[in-house]
Coordinates of C-alpha atoms in Angstrom, one line a residue:
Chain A
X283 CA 119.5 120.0 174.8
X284 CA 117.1 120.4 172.0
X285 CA 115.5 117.3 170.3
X286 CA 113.3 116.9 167.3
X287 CA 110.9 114.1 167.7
X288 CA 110.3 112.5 164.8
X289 CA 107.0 109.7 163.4
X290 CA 106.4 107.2 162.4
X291 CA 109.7 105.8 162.6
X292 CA 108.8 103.3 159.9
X293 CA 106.2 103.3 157.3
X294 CA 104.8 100.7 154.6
X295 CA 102.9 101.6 152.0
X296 CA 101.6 101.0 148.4
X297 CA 102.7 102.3 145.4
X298 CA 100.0 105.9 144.8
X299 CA 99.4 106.7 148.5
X300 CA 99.8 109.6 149.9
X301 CA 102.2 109.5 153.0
X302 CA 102.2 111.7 155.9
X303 CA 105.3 112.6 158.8
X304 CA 106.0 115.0 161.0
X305 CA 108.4 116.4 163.8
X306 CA 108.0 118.1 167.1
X307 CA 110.4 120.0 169.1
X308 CA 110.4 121.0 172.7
X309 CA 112.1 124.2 171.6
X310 CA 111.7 126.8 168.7
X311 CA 114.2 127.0 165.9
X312 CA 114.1 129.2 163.3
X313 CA 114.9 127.6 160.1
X314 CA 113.3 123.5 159.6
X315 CA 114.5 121.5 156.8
X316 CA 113.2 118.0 155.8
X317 CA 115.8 115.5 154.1
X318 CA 115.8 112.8 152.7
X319 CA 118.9 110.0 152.5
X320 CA 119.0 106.8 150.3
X321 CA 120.6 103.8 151.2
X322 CA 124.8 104.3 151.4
X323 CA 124.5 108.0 150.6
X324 CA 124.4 111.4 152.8
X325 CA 121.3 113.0 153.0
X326 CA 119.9 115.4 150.0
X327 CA 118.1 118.4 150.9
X328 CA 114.0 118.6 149.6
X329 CA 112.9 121.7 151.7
X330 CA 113.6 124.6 153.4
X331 CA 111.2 126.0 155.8
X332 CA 111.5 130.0 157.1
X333 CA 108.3 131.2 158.4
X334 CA 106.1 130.3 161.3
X335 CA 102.8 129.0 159.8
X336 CA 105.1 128.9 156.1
X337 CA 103.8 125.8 153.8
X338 CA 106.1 124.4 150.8
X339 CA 105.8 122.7 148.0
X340 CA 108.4 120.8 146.0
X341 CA 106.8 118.2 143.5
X342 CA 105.1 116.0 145.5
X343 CA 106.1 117.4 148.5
X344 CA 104.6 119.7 150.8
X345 CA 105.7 120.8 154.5
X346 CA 104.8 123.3 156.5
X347 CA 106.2 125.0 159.5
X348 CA 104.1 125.0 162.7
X349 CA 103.0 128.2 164.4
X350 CA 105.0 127.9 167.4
X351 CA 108.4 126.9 165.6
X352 CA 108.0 123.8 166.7
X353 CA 106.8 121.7 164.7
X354 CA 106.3 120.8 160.8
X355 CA 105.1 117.8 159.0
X356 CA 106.0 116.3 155.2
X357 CA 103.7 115.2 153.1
X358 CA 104.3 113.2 150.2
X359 CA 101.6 112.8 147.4
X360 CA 100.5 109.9 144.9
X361 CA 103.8 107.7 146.0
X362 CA 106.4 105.8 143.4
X363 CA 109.2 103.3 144.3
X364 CA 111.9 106.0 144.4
X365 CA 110.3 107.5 147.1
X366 CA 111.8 104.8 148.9
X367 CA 114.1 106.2 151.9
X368 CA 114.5 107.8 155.3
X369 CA 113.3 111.3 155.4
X370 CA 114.9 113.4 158.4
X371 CA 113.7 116.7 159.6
X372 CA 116.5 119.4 160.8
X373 CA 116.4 121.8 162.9
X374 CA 119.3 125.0 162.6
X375 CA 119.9 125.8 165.9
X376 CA 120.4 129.5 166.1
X377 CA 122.7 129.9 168.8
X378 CA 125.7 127.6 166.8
X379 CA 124.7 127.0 163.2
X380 CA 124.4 123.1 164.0
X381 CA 121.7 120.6 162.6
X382 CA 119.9 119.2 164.8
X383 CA 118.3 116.2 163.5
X384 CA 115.0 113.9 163.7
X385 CA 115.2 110.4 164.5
X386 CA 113.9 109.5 160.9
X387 CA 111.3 107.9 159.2
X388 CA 111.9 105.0 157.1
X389 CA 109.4 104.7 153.8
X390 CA 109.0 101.7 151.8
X391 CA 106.6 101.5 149.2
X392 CA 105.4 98.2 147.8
X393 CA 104.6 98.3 143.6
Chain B
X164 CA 124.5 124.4 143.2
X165 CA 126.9 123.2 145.7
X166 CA 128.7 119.7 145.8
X167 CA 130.7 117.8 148.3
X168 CA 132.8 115.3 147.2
X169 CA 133.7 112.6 149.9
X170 CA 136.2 109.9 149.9
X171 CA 136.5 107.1 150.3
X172 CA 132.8 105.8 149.9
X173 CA 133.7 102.6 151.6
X174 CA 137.0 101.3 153.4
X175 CA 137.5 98.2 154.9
X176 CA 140.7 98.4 157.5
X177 CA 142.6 96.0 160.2
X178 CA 142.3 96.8 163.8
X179 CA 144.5 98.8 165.8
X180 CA 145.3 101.0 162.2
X181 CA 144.5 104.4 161.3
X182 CA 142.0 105.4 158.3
X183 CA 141.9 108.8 156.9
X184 CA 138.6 110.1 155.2
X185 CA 138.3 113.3 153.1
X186 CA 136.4 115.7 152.4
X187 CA 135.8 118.3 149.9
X188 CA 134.0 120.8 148.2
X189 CA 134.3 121.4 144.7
X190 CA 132.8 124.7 143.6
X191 CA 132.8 126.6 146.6
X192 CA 135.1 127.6 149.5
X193 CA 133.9 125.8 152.6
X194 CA 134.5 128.1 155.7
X195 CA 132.6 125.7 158.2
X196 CA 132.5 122.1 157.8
X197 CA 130.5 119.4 159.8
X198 CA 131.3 115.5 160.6
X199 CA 128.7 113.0 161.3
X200 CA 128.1 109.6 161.9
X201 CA 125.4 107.2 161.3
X202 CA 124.8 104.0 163.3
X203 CA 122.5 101.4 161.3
X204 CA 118.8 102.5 161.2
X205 CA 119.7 105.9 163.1
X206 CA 120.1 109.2 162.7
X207 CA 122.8 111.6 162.1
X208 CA 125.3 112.3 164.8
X209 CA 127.3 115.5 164.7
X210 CA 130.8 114.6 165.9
X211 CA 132.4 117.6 165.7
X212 CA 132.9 121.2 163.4
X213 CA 135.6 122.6 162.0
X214 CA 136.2 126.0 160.6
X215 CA 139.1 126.9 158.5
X216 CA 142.4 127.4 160.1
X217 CA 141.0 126.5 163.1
X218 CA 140.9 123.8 165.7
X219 CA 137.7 121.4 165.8
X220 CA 134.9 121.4 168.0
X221 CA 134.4 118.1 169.2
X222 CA 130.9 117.5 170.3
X223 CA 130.2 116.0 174.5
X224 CA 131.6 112.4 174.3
X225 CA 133.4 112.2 170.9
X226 CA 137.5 111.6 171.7
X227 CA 139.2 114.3 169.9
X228 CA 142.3 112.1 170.2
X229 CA 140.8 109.4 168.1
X230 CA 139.1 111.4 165.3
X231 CA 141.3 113.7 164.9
X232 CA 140.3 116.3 161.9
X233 CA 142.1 118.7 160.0
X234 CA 140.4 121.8 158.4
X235 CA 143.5 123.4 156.3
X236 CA 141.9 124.7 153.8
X237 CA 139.2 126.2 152.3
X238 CA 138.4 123.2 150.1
X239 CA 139.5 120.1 152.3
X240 CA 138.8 118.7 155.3
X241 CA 139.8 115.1 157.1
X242 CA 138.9 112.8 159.5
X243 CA 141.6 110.1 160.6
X244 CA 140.1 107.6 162.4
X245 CA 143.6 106.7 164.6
X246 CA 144.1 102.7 166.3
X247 CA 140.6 102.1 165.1
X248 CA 138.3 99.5 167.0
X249 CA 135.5 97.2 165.4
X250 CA 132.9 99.4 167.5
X251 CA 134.4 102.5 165.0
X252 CA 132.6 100.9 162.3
X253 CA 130.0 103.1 161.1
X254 CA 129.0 105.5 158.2
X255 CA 130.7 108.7 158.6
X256 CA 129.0 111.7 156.2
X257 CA 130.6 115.2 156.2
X258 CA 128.6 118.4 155.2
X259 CA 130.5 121.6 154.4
X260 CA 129.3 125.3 154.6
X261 CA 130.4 128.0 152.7
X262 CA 129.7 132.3 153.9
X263 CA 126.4 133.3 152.1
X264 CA 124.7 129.8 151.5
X265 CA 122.3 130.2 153.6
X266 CA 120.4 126.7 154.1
X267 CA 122.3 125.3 150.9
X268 CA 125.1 125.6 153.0
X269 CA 124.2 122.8 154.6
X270 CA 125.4 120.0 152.0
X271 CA 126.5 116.7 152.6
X272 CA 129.0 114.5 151.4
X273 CA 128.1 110.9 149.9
X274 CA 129.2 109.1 152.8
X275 CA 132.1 107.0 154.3
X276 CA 131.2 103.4 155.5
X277 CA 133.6 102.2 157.6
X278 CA 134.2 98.5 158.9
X279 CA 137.2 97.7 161.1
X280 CA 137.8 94.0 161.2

């Protein structure tokens, strides 16, 4: 079935770094979204990605959509505390509408 | 934009009893409507989907017997978590989709954390 492949599954940095994650598929989807869920709370949208090749900005961060369709990274610039999370990428799969969903990468970001 | 309001954000129940979660969205009619759960430091597992009026979809492996879910309207869906087993315990998050939202369709509750004693 398809799979997103998500890294680094865990990431520790300080406070004004820039932080860098990304997602690989073995199969194309059409529409990628990135995520991201505090702790005790479903999981809030930040992008939407359409376009093969398609980079997004929102803030601080920016994603893009690979060329094949299958696969996009997040970046996230100059860091805070409430950055503090797991982001998850998402794929819509287009034969049923479903997410399809990354393993996750947990952030932590020291003051 | 659109909101969906789950509940309750936390139960605590005996084992062998039935819980029931809801969920529902407030400011839009929710033809499709997704259930999840979350093991500790994982991801997001879809369960099943429901549409309106109609049965659920139970994903491969997920007892349709034990969750069972009820999609009777257009602003409410449940999951009852029936004779429920400390290995139930998990978070349970439900996103709901309404015609026309495109990717903003795909918004998700606050969560359900479950723990069976």
């Amino acid at each position: 079935g398809q799979q997103l492949n998500q890294s680094p599954q865990s990431m520790f940095i300080q406070e004004g770094e820039d932080v860098s994650m990304n997602c690989t598929s073995s199969s194309i989807f059409n529409t990628w979204l990135w995520y991201k869920q505090d702790p005790g709370e479903g999981p809030v949208l930040l992008i939407a990605l359409y376009k093969a090749g398609e980079l997004t900005s929102n803030g601080r961060l920016t994603a893009q959509f690979g060329i094949t369709r299958k696969d996009s990274f997040l970046n996230i610039s100059a860091s805070i505390p409430s950055d503090v999370g797991i982001y998850f990428c998402a794929g819509i799969s287009g034969n049923t509408g479903k997410l399809i969903f990354g393993q996750g990468t947990t952030l932590q970001v020291k003051p | 934009g659109a909101v969906v309001s789950q509940h309750p954000s936390r139960v605590i129940c005996k084992s062998g009893t039935s819980v029931k979660i809801e969920c529902r969205s407030l400011d839009f009619q929710a033809t499709t409507m997704f259930w999840y759960r979350q093991f500790p430091k994982q991801s997001l597992m879809l369960m099943a989907t429901s549409n309106e009026g109609s049965k659920a979809t139970y994903e491969q492996g997920v007892e349709k017997d034990k969750f069972l879910i009820n999609h009777a309207s257009l602003t409410l869906s449940t999951l009852t978590v029936t004779s429920a087993h400390p290995e139930d315990s998990s978070f349970y998050i439900c996103s709901a989709r309404g015609p026309g939202q495109g990717v903003y369709g795909y918004t998700f509750g606050s969560g359900t954390r479950l723990t069976v004693v």
